[in-house]
Tab-separated table of C-alpha atoms in Angstrom:
chain	number	residue	atom	x	y	z
A	13	MET	CA	-14.234	-56.724	52.558
A	14	GLN	CA	-11.250	-55.882	50.170
A	15	ILE	CA	-10.238	-52.289	49.443
A	16	THR	CA	-6.746	-51.232	48.023
A	17	VAL	CA	-4.322	-49.302	49.901
A	18	ASN	CA	-1.650	-47.481	48.161
A	19	GLY	CA	-1.855	-49.950	45.456
A	20	CYS	CA	-1.770	-53.199	47.473
A	21	ARG	CA	-4.891	-55.549	48.493
A	22	HIS	CA	-5.979	-54.878	51.978
A	23	SER	CA	-8.735	-56.538	54.331
A	24	ILE	CA	-11.010	-54.646	56.593
A	25	THR	CA	-14.048	-55.164	58.608
A	26	PRO	CA	-17.426	-53.793	57.202
A	27	GLY	CA	-17.994	-50.198	58.956
A	28	THR	CA	-14.200	-49.079	58.951
A	29	GLY	CA	-13.706	-45.376	58.301
A	30	VAL	CA	-11.000	-43.373	57.027
A	31	ALA	CA	-9.955	-42.519	60.623
A	32	GLN	CA	-9.770	-45.941	61.690
A	33	LEU	CA	-7.954	-47.024	58.686
A	34	ARG	CA	-5.349	-44.264	59.153
A	35	ALA	CA	-4.689	-45.328	62.830
A	36	GLU	CA	-4.086	-48.720	61.978
A	37	LEU	CA	-1.689	-48.201	59.145
A	38	LYS	CA	-0.079	-44.755	58.933
A	39	ASP	CA	-0.867	-42.719	61.551
A	40	ASP	CA	0.816	-39.668	60.278
A	41	ALA	CA	-0.713	-39.454	56.913
A	42	ALA	CA	-1.417	-35.774	56.307
A	43	VAL	CA	-3.840	-36.672	53.265
A	44	ILE	CA	-6.149	-39.216	52.335
A	45	LEU	CA	-7.393	-40.008	49.143
A	46	VAL	CA	-10.744	-42.258	48.324
A	47	ASN	CA	-11.053	-43.274	44.848
A	48	GLY	CA	-8.630	-40.429	44.272
A	49	ARG	CA	-10.608	-37.736	45.888
A	50	ARG	CA	-9.387	-35.912	49.354
A	51	CYS	CA	-12.047	-36.869	52.184
A	52	LEU	CA	-12.724	-36.390	55.528
A	53	ASP	CA	-11.918	-38.649	58.621
A	54	SER	CA	-15.534	-39.397	59.129
A	55	THR	CA	-15.576	-41.239	55.473
A	56	GLN	CA	-16.996	-44.788	55.287
A	57	LEU	CA	-15.099	-46.875	53.265
A	58	HIS	CA	-16.848	-49.457	50.983
A	59	ALA	CA	-15.533	-52.938	48.956
A	60	GLY	CA	-13.572	-51.930	45.939
A	61	ASP	CA	-12.523	-48.434	47.439
A	62	ARG	CA	-8.827	-47.375	46.887
A	63	VAL	CA	-7.542	-45.628	49.466
A	64	ASN	CA	-4.333	-43.519	49.109
A	65	LEU	CA	-2.574	-42.645	52.649
A	66	LEU	CA	-0.098	-39.868	51.708
A	67	GLY	CA	2.787	-37.800	53.382
A	68	SER	CA	3.798	-37.355	56.823
A	69	SER	CA	3.145	-34.387	59.104
A	70	SER	CA	6.649	-33.771	59.765
A	71	SER	CA	7.388	-33.391	55.895
A	72	TYR	CA	4.151	-32.479	54.154
A	73	SER	CA	1.381	-29.803	54.449
A	74	PRO	CA	-1.565	-29.047	52.248
A	75	THR	CA	0.280	-26.221	50.926
A	76	GLY	CA	3.811	-27.473	50.740
A	77	PHE	CA	4.163	-28.304	47.038
A	78	ASP	CA	3.205	-24.875	46.128
A	79	ALA	CA	5.506	-23.571	48.579
A	80	MET	CA	8.257	-25.743	47.569
A	81	LEU	CA	7.733	-24.869	43.864
A	82	ARG	CA	7.534	-21.148	44.850
A	83	GLU	CA	10.892	-21.782	45.921
A	84	ARG	CA	12.355	-23.164	43.026
A	85	HIS	CA	10.420	-21.465	40.195
A	86	GLY	CA	9.995	-17.951	41.749
A	87	THR	CA	6.809	-16.638	42.665
A	88	GLU	CA	5.788	-14.836	39.554
A	89	VAL	CA	6.130	-18.057	37.283
A	90	GLN	CA	4.751	-19.966	39.975
A	91	GLN	CA	1.343	-17.882	39.678
A	92	ARG	CA	1.391	-18.004	36.109
A	93	LEU	CA	1.161	-21.976	36.294
A	94	GLN	CA	-0.827	-22.186	39.258
A	95	HIS	CA	-3.686	-20.155	37.727
A	96	ALA	CA	-3.620	-21.681	34.719
A	97	CYS	CA	-6.536	-23.812	33.344
A	98	VAL	CA	-5.378	-26.409	30.411
A	99	GLY	CA	-7.480	-28.764	28.428
A	100	ILE	CA	-6.061	-32.495	27.684
A	101	ALA	CA	-8.158	-34.393	25.000
A	102	GLY	CA	-6.880	-38.126	25.648
A	103	ALA	CA	-5.214	-39.774	28.354
A	104	GLY	CA	-3.349	-42.402	26.580
A	105	GLY	CA	0.572	-42.433	25.669
A	106	LEU	CA	0.539	-38.639	25.263
A	107	GLY	CA	-1.917	-37.270	27.290
A	108	SER	CA	-0.947	-39.460	30.264
A	109	ASN	CA	2.347	-38.042	30.116
A	110	ILE	CA	1.570	-34.591	29.700
A	111	SER	CA	-0.695	-34.466	32.714
A	112	ILE	CA	1.953	-35.680	34.547
A	113	ALA	CA	4.818	-33.247	33.521
A	114	LEU	CA	2.137	-30.103	33.712
A	115	ALA	CA	0.976	-31.266	37.414
A	116	ARG	CA	4.566	-31.797	38.303
A	117	ALA	CA	5.395	-28.089	36.827
A	118	GLY	CA	2.561	-26.668	39.285
A	119	VAL	CA	-0.215	-25.979	36.399
A	120	GLY	CA	-3.250	-25.731	38.812
A	121	HIS	CA	-6.008	-26.879	36.812
A	122	LEU	CA	-6.555	-29.529	34.194
A	123	ILE	CA	-9.814	-30.870	32.374
A	124	ILE	CA	-9.027	-34.316	31.074
A	125	ALA	CA	-11.180	-36.207	28.913
A	126	ASP	CA	-11.017	-39.856	27.559
A	127	HIS	CA	-13.307	-42.702	26.930
A	128	ASP	CA	-11.141	-45.553	27.474
A	129	VAL	CA	-10.435	-47.743	30.418
A	130	VAL	CA	-6.901	-48.985	31.409
A	131	GLU	CA	-5.941	-52.190	29.488
A	132	LEU	CA	-2.718	-54.402	29.536
A	133	SER	CA	-1.722	-53.266	26.032
A	134	ASN	CA	-1.441	-49.804	27.633
A	135	LEU	CA	1.120	-50.097	30.033
A	136	HIS	CA	3.962	-50.378	27.690
A	137	ARG	CA	3.828	-46.739	26.992
A	138	GLN	CA	0.874	-44.992	29.070
A	139	GLN	CA	1.614	-44.000	32.757
A	140	TYR	CA	-1.002	-46.534	34.318
A	141	PHE	CA	-0.530	-49.596	36.595
A	142	ILE	CA	-1.120	-53.144	36.957
A	143	ASP	CA	-3.577	-52.100	39.724
A	144	GLN	CA	-5.508	-49.480	37.683
A	145	LEU	CA	-6.371	-52.405	34.886
A	146	ASP	CA	-10.187	-51.731	33.876
A	147	LEU	CA	-10.607	-48.398	35.698
A	148	PRO	CA	-11.471	-45.445	33.231
A	149	LYS	CA	-8.182	-43.912	32.236
A	150	VAL	CA	-9.187	-40.509	33.268
A	151	GLU	CA	-9.857	-42.176	37.191
A	152	ALA	CA	-6.600	-43.735	37.354
A	153	LEU	CA	-4.674	-40.725	36.164
A	154	SER	CA	-6.227	-38.525	38.831
A	155	HIS	CA	-4.944	-40.808	41.264
A	156	THR	CA	-1.511	-40.351	40.253
A	157	LEU	CA	-1.632	-36.604	39.870
A	158	TYR	CA	-3.367	-36.434	43.246
A	159	ARG	CA	-0.556	-38.181	44.547
A	160	ILE	CA	2.102	-35.604	42.843
A	161	ASN	CA	-0.176	-32.452	43.977
A	162	PRO	CA	-3.035	-32.926	46.427
A	163	GLN	CA	-3.993	-29.237	45.500
A	164	ILE	CA	-4.359	-29.487	42.074
A	165	GLN	CA	-7.942	-28.954	40.485
A	166	LEU	CA	-8.939	-31.477	38.226
A	167	GLU	CA	-12.269	-31.865	35.840
A	168	LEU	CA	-12.317	-35.471	34.827
A	169	ARG	CA	-14.450	-36.512	31.685
A	170	HIS	CA	-15.038	-40.257	30.810
A	171	MET	CA	-16.205	-39.590	27.564
A	172	ARG	CA	-15.410	-39.421	24.147
A	173	VAL	CA	-14.421	-35.724	22.741
A	174	GLU	CA	-16.404	-34.933	19.786
A	175	ARG	CA	-17.110	-31.981	17.768
A	176	SER	CA	-20.394	-31.511	19.158
A	177	ASN	CA	-19.419	-31.420	22.921
A	178	THR	CA	-15.678	-29.758	22.607
A	179	ALA	CA	-16.927	-26.264	24.066
A	180	ALA	CA	-19.052	-27.750	26.719
A	181	ILE	CA	-16.052	-29.831	28.212
A	182	PHE	CA	-12.867	-27.469	27.523
A	183	GLY	CA	-14.717	-24.304	27.242
A	184	SER	CA	-12.470	-22.818	30.425
A	185	ALA	CA	-9.165	-23.710	29.183
A	186	ARG	CA	-7.101	-21.044	27.898
A	187	ILE	CA	-4.727	-23.637	26.348
A	188	MET	CA	-5.743	-26.922	24.641
A	189	VAL	CA	-3.799	-29.892	23.878
A	190	GLU	CA	-4.439	-32.824	21.184
A	191	ALA	CA	-3.612	-36.020	22.869
A	192	PHE	CA	-5.487	-38.553	20.625
A	193	ASP	CA	-4.152	-41.551	19.101
A	194	ALA	CA	-6.194	-41.589	15.443
A	195	ALA	CA	-5.387	-39.248	12.893
A	196	ASP	CA	-8.771	-38.285	11.865
A	197	ALA	CA	-9.802	-37.476	15.736
A	198	LYS	CA	-6.550	-35.017	15.646
A	199	ALA	CA	-7.405	-33.260	12.651
A	200	ASP	CA	-10.891	-33.079	13.844
A	201	LEU	CA	-10.271	-31.368	17.194
A	202	VAL	CA	-7.556	-28.930	15.940
A	203	GLN	CA	-10.183	-27.994	13.620
A	204	SER	CA	-13.098	-27.631	15.833
A	205	TRP	CA	-10.466	-25.641	18.490
A	206	LEU	CA	-9.292	-23.331	16.254
A	207	HIS	CA	-12.684	-22.760	14.819
A	208	LEU	CA	-14.092	-22.141	18.184
A	209	TYR	CA	-11.487	-20.176	19.592
A	210	PRO	CA	-9.281	-18.325	17.156
A	211	GLU	CA	-7.101	-16.666	19.931
A	212	ARG	CA	-6.454	-19.593	22.128
A	213	PRO	CA	-3.667	-21.862	21.377
A	214	ILE	CA	-3.582	-25.511	20.795
A	215	VAL	CA	-0.420	-27.830	20.995
A	216	ALA	CA	-0.920	-31.280	18.855
A	217	ALA	CA	1.281	-33.971	18.060
A	218	SER	CA	1.774	-35.825	15.012
A	219	GLY	CA	4.720	-39.021	14.181
A	220	MET	CA	6.247	-40.526	17.296
A	221	ALA	CA	5.782	-44.245	16.459
A	222	GLY	CA	8.858	-46.514	15.683
A	223	PHE	CA	12.151	-46.277	16.583
A	224	GLY	CA	13.489	-43.339	14.887
A	225	SER	CA	16.004	-40.799	16.181
A	226	ALA	CA	14.526	-38.890	19.331
A	227	ASN	CA	16.335	-36.170	17.713
A	228	SER	CA	13.754	-35.904	14.779
A	229	ILE	CA	11.131	-34.989	17.325
A	230	ASN	CA	10.455	-31.060	17.371
A	231	THR	CA	8.057	-28.235	17.648
A	232	THR	CA	7.148	-26.205	15.127
A	233	ALA	CA	4.072	-23.535	14.702
A	234	PRO	CA	2.242	-23.931	10.951
A	235	PHE	CA	-0.744	-21.883	11.788
A	236	THR	CA	-1.576	-18.978	13.741
A	237	ASN	CA	-1.954	-20.479	17.485
A	238	LEU	CA	-1.441	-24.296	16.228
A	239	TYR	CA	1.803	-25.885	17.839
A	240	MET	CA	2.909	-29.234	16.508
A	241	CYS	CA	5.004	-31.593	18.159
A	242	GLY	CA	6.222	-34.683	16.324
A	243	ASP	CA	8.526	-35.891	13.695
A	244	GLY	CA	5.401	-35.362	11.262
A	245	ARG	CA	5.555	-38.734	9.635
A	246	SER	CA	6.331	-41.885	11.713
A	247	ALA	CA	2.454	-43.419	11.608
A	248	VAL	CA	1.670	-46.200	13.818
A	249	GLU	CA	0.737	-47.810	10.493
A	250	THR	CA	4.011	-47.510	8.770
A	251	SER	CA	6.790	-47.224	11.603
A	252	GLY	CA	5.536	-49.845	13.817
A	253	SER	CA	4.646	-49.923	17.435
A	254	LEU	CA	4.629	-47.048	19.736
A	255	CYS	CA	7.785	-46.796	22.215
A	256	ALA	CA	7.343	-45.621	25.731
A	257	ALA	CA	10.583	-43.149	25.348
A	258	ARG	CA	9.826	-41.711	22.142
A	259	VAL	CA	5.786	-41.015	22.966
A	260	ALA	CA	7.093	-39.755	25.901
A	261	VAL	CA	9.769	-37.182	23.785
A	262	ALA	CA	6.755	-35.845	22.020
A	263	ALA	CA	4.499	-35.730	24.895
A	264	ASN	CA	6.911	-33.637	26.919
A	265	HIS	CA	7.374	-31.284	23.991
A	266	GLN	CA	3.756	-30.718	23.907
A	267	ALA	CA	4.020	-29.983	27.849
A	268	HIS	CA	6.779	-27.789	27.562
A	269	ALA	CA	5.078	-25.753	24.758
A	270	VAL	CA	2.080	-25.425	26.857
A	271	ILE	CA	4.557	-24.111	30.019
A	272	ARG	CA	6.356	-21.678	27.497
A	273	LEU	CA	3.104	-20.176	26.246
A	274	LEU	CA	1.806	-19.932	29.965
A	275	LEU	CA	5.244	-17.968	30.763
A	276	GLY	CA	4.380	-15.747	27.138
A	277	LEU	CA	7.517	-17.429	25.743
A	278	ASP	CA	7.696	-18.629	22.130
A	279	PRO	CA	7.317	-22.796	22.192
A	280	VAL	CA	9.639	-22.860	18.820
A	281	LYS	CA	12.490	-20.584	19.788
A	282	ASP	CA	14.166	-18.661	22.345
A	283	GLY	CA	14.200	-14.965	21.990
B	394	MET	CA	-2.040	-19.548	-11.113
B	395	GLN	CA	0.674	-19.448	-8.120
B	396	ILE	CA	-0.353	-19.559	-4.619
B	397	THR	CA	1.897	-20.185	-1.524
B	398	LEU	CA	1.471	-23.826	-0.104
B	399	ASN	CA	3.248	-24.634	3.476
B	400	GLY	CA	5.648	-21.725	2.420
B	401	LYS	CA	6.605	-22.334	-0.814
B	402	THR	CA	5.368	-21.229	-4.307
B	403	HIS	CA	3.073	-23.839	-5.891
B	404	GLU	CA	1.601	-24.029	-9.503
B	405	ILE	CA	-2.182	-25.172	-9.448
B	406	ASP	CA	-4.933	-25.047	-11.638
B	407	SER	CA	-7.309	-21.479	-11.695
B	408	ASP	CA	-10.312	-23.480	-10.573
B	409	CYS	CA	-8.534	-25.497	-7.831
B	410	THR	CA	-10.656	-25.787	-4.392
B	411	ILE	CA	-9.189	-27.071	-1.421
B	412	ALA	CA	-10.565	-30.472	-1.533
B	413	GLY	CA	-8.886	-30.480	-5.072
B	414	LEU	CA	-5.428	-29.342	-3.702
B	415	ILE	CA	-5.696	-31.971	-0.957
B	416	GLN	CA	-6.058	-35.070	-3.463
B	417	MET	CA	-3.633	-33.640	-6.031
B	418	LEU	CA	-1.096	-33.909	-2.954
B	419	ASN	CA	-2.279	-37.693	-2.072
B	420	LEU	CA	-3.578	-36.467	1.437
B	421	LYS	CA	-6.849	-37.809	2.930
B	422	ALA	CA	-8.979	-34.791	4.090
B	423	GLU	CA	-10.444	-36.396	7.245
B	424	GLN	CA	-6.483	-36.254	8.336
B	425	VAL	CA	-5.477	-32.784	7.592
B	426	ALA	CA	-5.961	-29.439	8.853
B	427	VAL	CA	-5.838	-26.405	6.401
B	428	GLU	CA	-5.209	-22.801	7.139
B	429	HIS	CA	-5.965	-20.536	4.303
B	430	ASN	CA	-4.785	-16.806	4.279
B	431	ARG	CA	-4.593	-17.199	8.073
B	432	ASN	CA	-8.106	-18.684	8.921
B	433	ILE	CA	-8.896	-22.003	9.755
B	434	VAL	CA	-11.179	-23.976	6.976
B	435	MET	CA	-13.541	-26.672	8.329
B	436	ARG	CA	-13.219	-30.160	6.366
B	437	THR	CA	-17.119	-29.441	5.428
B	438	GLU	CA	-15.591	-26.103	3.654
B	439	PHE	CA	-12.982	-27.916	1.786
B	440	ASP	CA	-15.156	-28.921	-1.630
B	441	SER	CA	-16.591	-24.979	-1.887
B	442	CYS	CA	-13.421	-23.160	-1.150
B	443	VAL	CA	-12.297	-22.094	-4.530
B	444	LEU	CA	-8.319	-21.039	-4.321
B	445	ASN	CA	-7.243	-17.498	-5.880
B	446	GLU	CA	-4.116	-16.037	-7.153
B	447	GLY	CA	-1.690	-15.292	-4.409
B	448	ASP	CA	-3.434	-17.154	-1.506
B	449	ARG	CA	-1.703	-18.449	1.648
B	450	ILE	CA	-2.235	-22.209	2.601
B	451	GLU	CA	-0.866	-24.215	5.000
B	452	ILE	CA	-1.768	-27.761	5.432
B	453	VAL	CA	-0.773	-29.999	8.430
B	454	ASN	CA	-0.990	-33.709	7.793
B	455	PHE	CA	-1.837	-35.913	10.838
B	456	VAL	CA	-0.389	-39.494	11.219
B	457	GLY	CA	-1.485	-42.209	13.830
B	458	GLY	CA	-0.038	-42.847	17.135
B	459	GLY	CA	-0.177	-41.297	20.822
């Protein structure tokens, strides 16, 4: 039967378990993910499973990523990031880039919701890959995030975010990120979040289509606890298609605003 | 009467609602978020919320793309 191992198709005999696969392919793998989740050596494999064999025992330990970040950021900064819970609504061009930036920075807990599956038309700007076509975006993204930090805590919701389920999905997030595509969905989420949780910041985005200068994308604070990233005007309807680099500029403005908020810094200007 | 709209003084009619102001600005009600005297206003309240002299209004307009 067919499975996927580290992104490549692989044939195994039925009854093969994780331990046997590791012994055959990468006997120094320190972390094994099956369908995006860490698993035990006794786990049995099934047709269509996506397996990641990660790291080597000499260069990787389960707490290695955290230790590496403490060394670079300092313990105080790292503890704030590691203990944070951030909600991300939408896992497209903005949400996939934001999630990856926050995971790399060591943010410990992400809640990600999106109703879509990966399509070919996403690959020009979103952080997905050919071998992930037709997978729910939240699942495909989780595979990438676990490959960055196997210790990250992810809550994945493959569903449409609506006013009625916002609190149920994102209630434990202290900071919210709006990463939708449609203007009315963006406006709806900002309203419902600040209505539900006026004291919890939301970082939203508007205006990143086309090939305008990257320098016109910035971060502003128009309301109490609302931070806006983008140029505020370049709509996909009027400015043309979305380009990977410019969308990622806006996405990383959002991710960095989140990181500055977590560190008690003003996202708009240096103190 | 005068209000402060997005940080600038703005002249409007005395019985103007938030919905009226949004229309005057040629914006779409379903694509904006509004803060009225530092409180968020839900879209369902745009029609009924009448503005007063000296009110501070912030309107953020969202455009598509992400």
